[in-house]
XYZ file of C-alpha atoms in Angstrom:
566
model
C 56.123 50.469 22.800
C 58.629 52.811 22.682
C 62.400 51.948 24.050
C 63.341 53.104 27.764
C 65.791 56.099 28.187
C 68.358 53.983 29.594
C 68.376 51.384 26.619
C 69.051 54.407 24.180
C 71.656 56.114 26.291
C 73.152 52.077 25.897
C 72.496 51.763 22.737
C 74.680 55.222 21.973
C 77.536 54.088 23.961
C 76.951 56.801 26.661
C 76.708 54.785 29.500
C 77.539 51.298 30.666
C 75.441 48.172 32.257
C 77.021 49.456 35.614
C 76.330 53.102 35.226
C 72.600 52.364 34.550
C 72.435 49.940 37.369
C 73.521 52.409 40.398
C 71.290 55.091 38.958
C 68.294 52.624 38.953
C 69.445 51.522 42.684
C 69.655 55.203 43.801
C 66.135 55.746 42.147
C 64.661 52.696 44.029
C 66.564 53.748 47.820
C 64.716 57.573 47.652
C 61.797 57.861 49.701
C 59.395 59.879 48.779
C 58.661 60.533 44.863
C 60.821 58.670 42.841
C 63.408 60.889 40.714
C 63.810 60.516 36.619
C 66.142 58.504 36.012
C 67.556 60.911 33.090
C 68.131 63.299 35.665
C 70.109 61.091 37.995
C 72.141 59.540 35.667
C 73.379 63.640 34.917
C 73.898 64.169 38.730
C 75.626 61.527 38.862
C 77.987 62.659 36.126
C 77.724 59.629 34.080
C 75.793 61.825 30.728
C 75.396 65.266 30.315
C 71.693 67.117 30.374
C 72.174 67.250 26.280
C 72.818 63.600 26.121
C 69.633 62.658 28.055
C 67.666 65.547 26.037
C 68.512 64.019 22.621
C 67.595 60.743 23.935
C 64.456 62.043 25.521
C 63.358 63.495 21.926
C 64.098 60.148 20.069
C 61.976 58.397 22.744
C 58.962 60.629 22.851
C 58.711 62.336 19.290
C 59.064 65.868 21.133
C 60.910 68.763 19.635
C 63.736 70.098 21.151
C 64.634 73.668 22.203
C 66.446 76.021 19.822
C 68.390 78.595 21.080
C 66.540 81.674 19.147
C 62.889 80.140 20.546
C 63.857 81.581 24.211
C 62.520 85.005 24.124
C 63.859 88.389 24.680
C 61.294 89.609 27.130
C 58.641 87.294 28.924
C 55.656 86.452 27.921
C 53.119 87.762 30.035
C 50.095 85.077 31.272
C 47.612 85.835 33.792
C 47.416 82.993 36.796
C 50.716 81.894 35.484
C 52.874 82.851 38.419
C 56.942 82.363 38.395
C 56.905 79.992 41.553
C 54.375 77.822 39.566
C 56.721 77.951 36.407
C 59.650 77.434 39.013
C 57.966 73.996 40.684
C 56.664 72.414 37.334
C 60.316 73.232 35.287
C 58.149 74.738 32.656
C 58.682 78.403 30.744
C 55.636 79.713 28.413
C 57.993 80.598 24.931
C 55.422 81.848 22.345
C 51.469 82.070 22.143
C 49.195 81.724 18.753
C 46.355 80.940 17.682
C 45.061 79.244 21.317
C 48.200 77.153 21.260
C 50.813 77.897 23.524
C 54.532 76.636 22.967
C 55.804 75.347 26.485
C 59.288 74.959 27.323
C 59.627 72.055 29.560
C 62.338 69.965 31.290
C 59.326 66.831 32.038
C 56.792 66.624 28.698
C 55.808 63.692 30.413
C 54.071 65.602 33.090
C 50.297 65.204 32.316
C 49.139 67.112 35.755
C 51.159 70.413 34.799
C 50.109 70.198 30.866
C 46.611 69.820 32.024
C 46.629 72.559 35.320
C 48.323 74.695 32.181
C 45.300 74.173 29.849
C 43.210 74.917 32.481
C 44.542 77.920 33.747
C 45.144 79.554 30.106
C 42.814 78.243 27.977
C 45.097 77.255 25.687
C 45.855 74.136 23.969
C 50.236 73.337 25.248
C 52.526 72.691 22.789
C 55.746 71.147 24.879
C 58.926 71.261 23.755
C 62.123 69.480 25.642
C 64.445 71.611 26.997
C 67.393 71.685 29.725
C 66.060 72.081 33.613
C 68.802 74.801 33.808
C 68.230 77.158 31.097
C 64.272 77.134 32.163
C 65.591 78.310 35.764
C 68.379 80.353 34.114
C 65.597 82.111 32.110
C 63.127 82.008 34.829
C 65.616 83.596 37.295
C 66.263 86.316 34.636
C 62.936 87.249 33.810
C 61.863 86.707 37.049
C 64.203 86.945 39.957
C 63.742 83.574 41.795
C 66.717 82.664 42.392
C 66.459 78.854 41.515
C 69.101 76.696 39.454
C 70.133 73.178 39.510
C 73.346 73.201 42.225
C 70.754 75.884 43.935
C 68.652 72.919 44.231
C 71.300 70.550 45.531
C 72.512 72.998 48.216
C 68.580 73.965 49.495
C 68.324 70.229 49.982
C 71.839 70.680 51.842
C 71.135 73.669 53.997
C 69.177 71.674 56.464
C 71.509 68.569 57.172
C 74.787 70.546 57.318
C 74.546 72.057 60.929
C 75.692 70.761 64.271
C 78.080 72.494 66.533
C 81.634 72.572 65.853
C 82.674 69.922 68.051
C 80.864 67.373 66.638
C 81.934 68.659 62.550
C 85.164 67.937 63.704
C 84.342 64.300 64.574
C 85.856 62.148 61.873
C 83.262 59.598 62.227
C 80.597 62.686 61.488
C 82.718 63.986 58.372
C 83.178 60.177 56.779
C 78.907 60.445 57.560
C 78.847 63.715 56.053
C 80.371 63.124 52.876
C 78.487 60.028 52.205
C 74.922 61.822 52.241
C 73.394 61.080 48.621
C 72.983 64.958 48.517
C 76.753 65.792 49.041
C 77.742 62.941 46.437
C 75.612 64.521 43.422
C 76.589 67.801 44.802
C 80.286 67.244 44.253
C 79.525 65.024 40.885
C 77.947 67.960 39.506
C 80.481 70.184 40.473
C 82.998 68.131 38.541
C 80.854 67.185 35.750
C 80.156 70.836 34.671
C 83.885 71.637 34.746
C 84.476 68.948 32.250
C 81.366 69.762 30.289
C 82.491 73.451 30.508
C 86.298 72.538 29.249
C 88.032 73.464 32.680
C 91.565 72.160 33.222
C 91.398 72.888 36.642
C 88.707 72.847 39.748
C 89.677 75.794 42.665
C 87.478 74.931 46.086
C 88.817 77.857 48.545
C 87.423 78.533 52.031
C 87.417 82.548 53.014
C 86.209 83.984 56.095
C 82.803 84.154 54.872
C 82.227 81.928 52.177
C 83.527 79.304 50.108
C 84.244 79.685 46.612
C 84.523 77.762 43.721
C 86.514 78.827 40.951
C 86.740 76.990 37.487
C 89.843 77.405 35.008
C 88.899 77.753 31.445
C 91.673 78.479 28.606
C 93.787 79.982 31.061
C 91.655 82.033 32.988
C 89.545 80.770 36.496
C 85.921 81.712 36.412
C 83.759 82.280 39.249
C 81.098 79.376 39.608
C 77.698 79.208 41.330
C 79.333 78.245 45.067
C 77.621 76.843 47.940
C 77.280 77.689 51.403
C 80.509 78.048 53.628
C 78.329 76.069 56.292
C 78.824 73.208 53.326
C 82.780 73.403 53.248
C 83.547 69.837 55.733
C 81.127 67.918 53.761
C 82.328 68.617 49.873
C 86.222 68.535 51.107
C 85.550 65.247 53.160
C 83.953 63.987 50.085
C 86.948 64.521 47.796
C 89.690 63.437 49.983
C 87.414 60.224 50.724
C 87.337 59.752 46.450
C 90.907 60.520 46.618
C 91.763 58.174 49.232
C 93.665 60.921 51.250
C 93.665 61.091 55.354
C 90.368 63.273 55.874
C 91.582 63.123 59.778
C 94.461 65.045 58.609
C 93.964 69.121 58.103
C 97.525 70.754 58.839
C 99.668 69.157 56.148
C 98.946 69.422 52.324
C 98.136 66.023 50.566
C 98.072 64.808 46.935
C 96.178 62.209 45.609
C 94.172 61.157 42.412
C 90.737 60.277 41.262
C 89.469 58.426 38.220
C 86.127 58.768 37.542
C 83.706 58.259 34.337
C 82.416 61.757 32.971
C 79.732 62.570 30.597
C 81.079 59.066 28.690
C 85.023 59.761 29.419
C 87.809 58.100 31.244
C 88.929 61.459 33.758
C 91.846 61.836 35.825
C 91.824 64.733 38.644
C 94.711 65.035 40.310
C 93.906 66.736 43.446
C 95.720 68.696 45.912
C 95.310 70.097 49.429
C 96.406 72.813 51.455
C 95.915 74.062 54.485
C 94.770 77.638 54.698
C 93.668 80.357 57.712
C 90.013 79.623 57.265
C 90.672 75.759 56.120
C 91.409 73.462 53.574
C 92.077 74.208 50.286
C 91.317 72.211 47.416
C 92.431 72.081 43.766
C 91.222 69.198 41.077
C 93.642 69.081 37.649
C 91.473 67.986 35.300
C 92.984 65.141 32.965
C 90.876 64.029 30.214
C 92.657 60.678 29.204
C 89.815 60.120 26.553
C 90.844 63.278 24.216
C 94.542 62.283 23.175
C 94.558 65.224 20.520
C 95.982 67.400 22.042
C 98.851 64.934 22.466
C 100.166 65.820 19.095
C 103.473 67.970 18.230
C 101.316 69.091 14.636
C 97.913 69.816 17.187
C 99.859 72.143 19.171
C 100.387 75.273 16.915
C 103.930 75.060 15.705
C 104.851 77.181 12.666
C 105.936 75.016 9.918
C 109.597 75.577 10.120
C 109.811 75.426 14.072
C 107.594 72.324 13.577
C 109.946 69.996 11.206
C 113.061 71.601 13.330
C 111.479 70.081 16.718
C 110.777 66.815 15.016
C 114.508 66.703 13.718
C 115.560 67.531 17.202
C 113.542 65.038 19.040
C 114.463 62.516 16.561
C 118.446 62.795 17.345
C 120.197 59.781 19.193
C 122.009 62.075 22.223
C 121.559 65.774 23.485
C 119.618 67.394 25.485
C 116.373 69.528 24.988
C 115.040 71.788 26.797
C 111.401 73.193 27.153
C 111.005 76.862 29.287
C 108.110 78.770 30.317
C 105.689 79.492 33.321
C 104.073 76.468 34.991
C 100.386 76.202 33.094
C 102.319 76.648 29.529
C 102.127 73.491 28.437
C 105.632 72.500 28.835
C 104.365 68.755 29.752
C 102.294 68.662 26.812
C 104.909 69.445 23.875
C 106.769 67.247 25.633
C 104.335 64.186 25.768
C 103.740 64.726 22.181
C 107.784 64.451 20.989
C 107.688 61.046 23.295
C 104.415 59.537 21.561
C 106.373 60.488 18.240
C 109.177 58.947 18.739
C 107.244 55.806 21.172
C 108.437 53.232 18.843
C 109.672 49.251 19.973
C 113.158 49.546 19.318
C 113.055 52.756 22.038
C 112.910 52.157 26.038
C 111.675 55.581 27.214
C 111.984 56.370 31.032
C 110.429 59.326 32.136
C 110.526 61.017 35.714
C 108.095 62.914 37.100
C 106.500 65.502 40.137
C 103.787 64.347 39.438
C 103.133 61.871 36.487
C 100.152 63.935 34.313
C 99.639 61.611 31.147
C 99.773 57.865 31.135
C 101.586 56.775 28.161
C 101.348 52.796 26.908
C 105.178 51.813 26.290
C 106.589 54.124 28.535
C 108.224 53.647 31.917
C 107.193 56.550 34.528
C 108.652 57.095 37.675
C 106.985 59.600 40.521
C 109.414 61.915 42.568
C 108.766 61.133 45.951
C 111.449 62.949 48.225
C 109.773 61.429 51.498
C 111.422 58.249 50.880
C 114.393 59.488 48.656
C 113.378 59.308 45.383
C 114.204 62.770 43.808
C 115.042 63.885 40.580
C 118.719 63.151 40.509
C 118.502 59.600 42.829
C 115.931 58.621 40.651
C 118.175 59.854 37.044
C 121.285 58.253 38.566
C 118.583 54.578 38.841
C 117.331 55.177 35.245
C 120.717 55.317 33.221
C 121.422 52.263 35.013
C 118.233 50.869 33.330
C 120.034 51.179 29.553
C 117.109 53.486 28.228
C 117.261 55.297 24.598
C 115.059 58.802 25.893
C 114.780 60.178 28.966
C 112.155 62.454 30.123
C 112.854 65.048 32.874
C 109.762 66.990 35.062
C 111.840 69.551 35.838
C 115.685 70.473 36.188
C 115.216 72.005 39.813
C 119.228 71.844 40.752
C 122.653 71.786 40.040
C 122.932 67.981 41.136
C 119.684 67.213 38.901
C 120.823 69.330 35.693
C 124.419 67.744 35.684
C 123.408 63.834 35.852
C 121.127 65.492 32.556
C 123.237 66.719 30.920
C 126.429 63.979 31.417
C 123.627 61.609 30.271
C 123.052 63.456 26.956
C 126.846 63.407 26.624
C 127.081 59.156 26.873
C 124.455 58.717 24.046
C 120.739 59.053 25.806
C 118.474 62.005 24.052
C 117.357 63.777 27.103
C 114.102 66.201 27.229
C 113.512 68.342 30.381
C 111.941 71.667 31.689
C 113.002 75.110 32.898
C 111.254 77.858 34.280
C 112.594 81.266 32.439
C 110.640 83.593 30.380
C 112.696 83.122 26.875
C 114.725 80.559 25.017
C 118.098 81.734 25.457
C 117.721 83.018 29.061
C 117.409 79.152 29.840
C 121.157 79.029 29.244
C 122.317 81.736 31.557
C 120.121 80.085 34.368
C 122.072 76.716 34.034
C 124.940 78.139 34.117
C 124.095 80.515 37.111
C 123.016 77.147 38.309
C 126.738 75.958 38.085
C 126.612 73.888 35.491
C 130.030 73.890 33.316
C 129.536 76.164 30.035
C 131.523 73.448 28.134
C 129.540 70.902 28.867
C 126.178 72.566 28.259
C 127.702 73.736 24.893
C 128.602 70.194 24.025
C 125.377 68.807 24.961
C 122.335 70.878 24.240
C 120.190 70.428 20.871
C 118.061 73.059 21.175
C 115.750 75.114 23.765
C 111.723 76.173 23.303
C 110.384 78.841 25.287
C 106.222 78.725 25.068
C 103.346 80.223 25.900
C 99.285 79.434 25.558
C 97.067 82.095 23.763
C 93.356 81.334 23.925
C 91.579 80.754 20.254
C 89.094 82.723 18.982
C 85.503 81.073 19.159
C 85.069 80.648 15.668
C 81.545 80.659 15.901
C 81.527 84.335 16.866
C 85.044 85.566 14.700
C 84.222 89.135 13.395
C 87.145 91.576 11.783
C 88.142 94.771 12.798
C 90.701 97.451 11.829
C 93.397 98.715 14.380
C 95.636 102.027 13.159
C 99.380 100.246 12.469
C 100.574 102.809 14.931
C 99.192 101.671 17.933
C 100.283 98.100 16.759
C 104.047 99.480 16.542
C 103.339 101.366 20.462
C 102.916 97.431 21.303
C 106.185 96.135 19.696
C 104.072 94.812 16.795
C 106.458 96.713 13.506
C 105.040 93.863 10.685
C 102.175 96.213 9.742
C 102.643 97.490 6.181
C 99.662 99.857 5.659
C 98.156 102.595 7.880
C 95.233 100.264 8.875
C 95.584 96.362 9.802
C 92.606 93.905 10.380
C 92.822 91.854 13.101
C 89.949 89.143 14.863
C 88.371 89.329 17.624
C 85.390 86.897 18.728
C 81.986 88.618 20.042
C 80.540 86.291 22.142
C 78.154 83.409 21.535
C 76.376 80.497 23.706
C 78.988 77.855 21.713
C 81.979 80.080 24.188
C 80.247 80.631 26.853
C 79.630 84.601 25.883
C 83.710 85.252 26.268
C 84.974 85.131 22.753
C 86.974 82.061 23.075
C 87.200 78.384 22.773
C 90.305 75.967 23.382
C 94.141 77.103 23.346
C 96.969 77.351 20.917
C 100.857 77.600 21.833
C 103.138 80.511 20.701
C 106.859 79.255 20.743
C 110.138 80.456 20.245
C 112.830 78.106 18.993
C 116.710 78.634 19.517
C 118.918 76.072 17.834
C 122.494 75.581 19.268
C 124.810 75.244 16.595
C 128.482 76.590 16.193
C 128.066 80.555 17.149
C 125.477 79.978 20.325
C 128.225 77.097 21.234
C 131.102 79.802 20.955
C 128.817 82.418 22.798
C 127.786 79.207 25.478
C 131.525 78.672 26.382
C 132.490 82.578 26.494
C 129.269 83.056 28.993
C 127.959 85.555 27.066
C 124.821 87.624 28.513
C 121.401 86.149 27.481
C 120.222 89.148 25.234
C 123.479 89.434 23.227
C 122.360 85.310 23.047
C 119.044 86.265 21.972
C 120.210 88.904 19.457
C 122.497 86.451 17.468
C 120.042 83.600 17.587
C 117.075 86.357 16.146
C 120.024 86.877 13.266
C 120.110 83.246 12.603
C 116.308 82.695 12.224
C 114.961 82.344 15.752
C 111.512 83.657 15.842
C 110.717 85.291 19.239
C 107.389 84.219 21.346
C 105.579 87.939 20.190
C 106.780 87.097 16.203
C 104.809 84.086 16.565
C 101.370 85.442 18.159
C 101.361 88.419 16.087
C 101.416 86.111 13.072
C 98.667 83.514 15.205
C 96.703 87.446 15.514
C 97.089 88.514 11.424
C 95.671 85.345 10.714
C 93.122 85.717 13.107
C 93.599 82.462 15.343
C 93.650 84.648 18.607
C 93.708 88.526 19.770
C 96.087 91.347 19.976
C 94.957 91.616 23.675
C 95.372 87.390 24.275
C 99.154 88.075 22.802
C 100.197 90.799 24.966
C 98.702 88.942 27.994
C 101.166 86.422 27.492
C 104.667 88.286 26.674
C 104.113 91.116 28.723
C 107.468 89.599 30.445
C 109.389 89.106 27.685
């Protein structure tokens, strides 16, 4: 007798006792047909479709679909109509020799195979394949509109009316978001932005729809959004997982939700606001489970810039400072010096707006100004507390960067943030700030400005040549020949058709040592800065994507994105 899908999804680690359990109790509460328990386990974000498909062709012997068996064109079968193909999750793939080769998201599903015999006259040949690339295909070839959250919000449309008074009832919102539909609705929702790599979840209500927005290597993506009429129900739901006041809709709120994801531990730190046409939500997506990118030598440092930011984070006292735009991964490079350095004879004490990675060993305060605790009450609390390192969110102030940097100066090794577009412009801002030159001369290490550059997909990497003079028109003057050959990807399923896959950092490292110090203390301008520290080895944010681009990690176009401020 062959094994039940849930013990093999157990038996492959993908899903716990408990996860198998509420699907099963779900499955037994439905009235009416009884759903697949595959397909509730993926709504309810606890596997993903390809997880349940492998197991489903282990179980039952049946092949699975490859990506070149979906055909170009349709294939054309009398009494074989789309809404037919649309109810039974099926898609005719190839005919031959009276067999016909059957895409289908059930093989299990004797009364279709047999209706399909019938009809045709051919002998079916199923093959497994996921529900939504069937309707995908079926709504290209055919124009039916149907696809998985398309199924979710028909099921929706009905049960989210009622006049406005009574949508405003809290009682009738907590009701709302509790529906079984709304729950796999917003599960699936958050389950294809992790399966899809998103960092970041954007639910925005407009005058005359809502829209959901995905961030993916940088850049948000338009998702397949439901109805406006829907907008109450999914944002109740959230703030309800969040455990934030759904009564309250004219002040923004924070909050955070841990949930289980396609087999990982997630954190989504979400955040409200309060807009014209409602509220606004935004999920940061923090995948706890994937601690690679944790990892000074993951992050794309050059291998100079790389030792020199391990020597620096290694020193006893000083202070060093990370710049660039928020979404640069400032936090991240960060993180990774800490976990370095994280060793027993260390007490690290970290401060934070808000706290984004949860590191064992490490002691991490959140800013919360509503009861007092800021950045520089909480700094003056923490050198009381006799730590080695010190970890700063964000030097905001004059009050916050001087309790910094006087800490750096009575033996603590202090790491912070700043938000300018270049290394040495972070040293003209503190001291526009009013912090005393001599002092910051005295005290800072060094200061990284970075930047993220999406990576080629690798899967889809194909050369090209570019004439060196439009390179030089850009700023790029490392071309040696008439003709360079640069990278750019194509597009492939594996990227999602855009030509990219994950992130890499482009940095620019200024060291202080004797001559910056001078230049520090005689408040020099920051390009005269930048111009000495360029003669003493700094390379500049561009230096280091147009190597990243000669050696085809990312684009010409990705770099100039990036620096187009610098």
């Amino acid at each position: 007798m062959p094994k039940r899908l849930g013990e093999i999804l157990k038996e492959r680690h993908l899903i716990s006792d408990e996860d198998l359990n509420k699907a099963l109790k779900l499955q037994q509460s439905a009235t009416g047909e009884r759903e697949k328990i595959g397909r509730l386990l993926t709504e309810l974000g606890f596997v993903s479709e390809k997880d349940v498909l492998d197991a489903l062709h282990e179980q039952l012997g049946v092949p699975l679909l490859a990506s070149h068996q979906i055909p170009e064109v349709p294939l054309e079968l009398e009494n074989f109509s789309p809404r037919f193909m649309q109810q039974t999750r099926c898609l005719p793939l190839a005919q031959s020799d009276g067999e016909l080769t059957l895409a289908m998201a059930d093989p299990l599903d004797s009364v279709a195979i047999e209706s399909i015999q019938l009809f045709t006259g051919l002998h079916v040949q199923p093959v497994l394949a996921p529900e939504g690339e069937i309707l995908d295909a079926i709504e290209k070839f055919y124009g039916t509109g149907a696809n998985s959250v398309g199924r979710l919000i028909e099921s929706l449309e009905g049960e989210a009316g009622g006049d406005e008074e009574e949508k405003e009832n809290i009682e009738h919102l907590k009701d709302m978001a509790s529906e079984v539909p709304v729950i796999r609705l917003v599960n699936l929702l958050i389950s294809r932005a992790v399966e899809q790599r998103a960092s970041d979840i954007h639910i925005e209500p407009f005058e005359k729809d809502l829209k959901v927005r995905y961030r993916i290597d940088g850049i948000l993506y338009h998702v397949e959004t439901p109805p406006k009429a829907l907008k109450a129900a999914i944002i109740s739901r959230l703030k309800l997982m969040a455990r934030l006041n759904i009564a309250e809709r004219r002040l923004p709120q924070d909050g955070r939700i841990k949930l289980r994801v396609l087999g990982k531990e997630v954190d989504l730190r979400v955040s409200t606001l309060p807009t014209m046409y409602g509220e606004s939500v935004v999920l940061r997506i923090l995948d706890k489970s994937d601690s690679s990118k944790i990892n000074l030598q993951a992050l794309g440092f050059p291998g100079r810039e790389l030792k020199l930011v391990e020597e620096i984070t290694s020193r006893p006292h000083g202070i060093f400072l990370v710049t660039g735009p928020t979404g640069s991964g400032k936090t991240t490079t960060l993180y990774s010096a800490l976990l370095r350095i994280n060793q027993p004879d260390k007490k690290i004490i970290t401060i934070e707006d808000p706290i984004e990675y949860q590191m064992d060993g490490v002691n991490q305060i959140q800013v919360n100004p509503q009861i007092g605790l800021t950045f520089a009450s909480g700094l003056r609390s923490i050198v009381r507390q006799d730590p080695d390192v010190i970890m700063i969110g964000e030097i905001r102030d004059l009050e916050t960067a001087e309790i910094a940097i006087r800490s750096s100066l009575t033996g603590h090794l202090v790491f912070s943030t700043l938000h300018t577009n270049d290394a040495p412009s972070a040293i003209t801002r503190l001291i526009d700030m009013g912090v005393e030159d001599y002092l910051l001369a005295s005290s800072l290490l060094g200061v990284l400005a970075q930047r993220l550059v999406r990576v080629i997909c690798k899967g889809c990497r194909k050369p090209y040549s570019i004439e060196a003079r439009v390179l030089h028109e850009h700023g790029f003057n490392g071309a040696t020949s008439s003709q360079v050959t640069l990278y750019r990807g194509e597009g492939c399923e594996a990227c999602g058709y855009t030509g990219y896959e994950g992130r890499v950092g482009i940095f620019e490292l200024m060291l202080v040592d004797d001559a910056i110090r001078k230049m520090i203390v005689s408040k020099e301008e920051a390009n005269r800065i930048a111009a000495t520290a360029r003669e003493r080895g700094m390379i500049t944010l561009r230096d280091d994507g147009w190597s990243k681009t000669l050696e085809g990690i990312t684009t010409l176009d990705e770099v100039l994105r990036v620096t187009k401020e610098v």
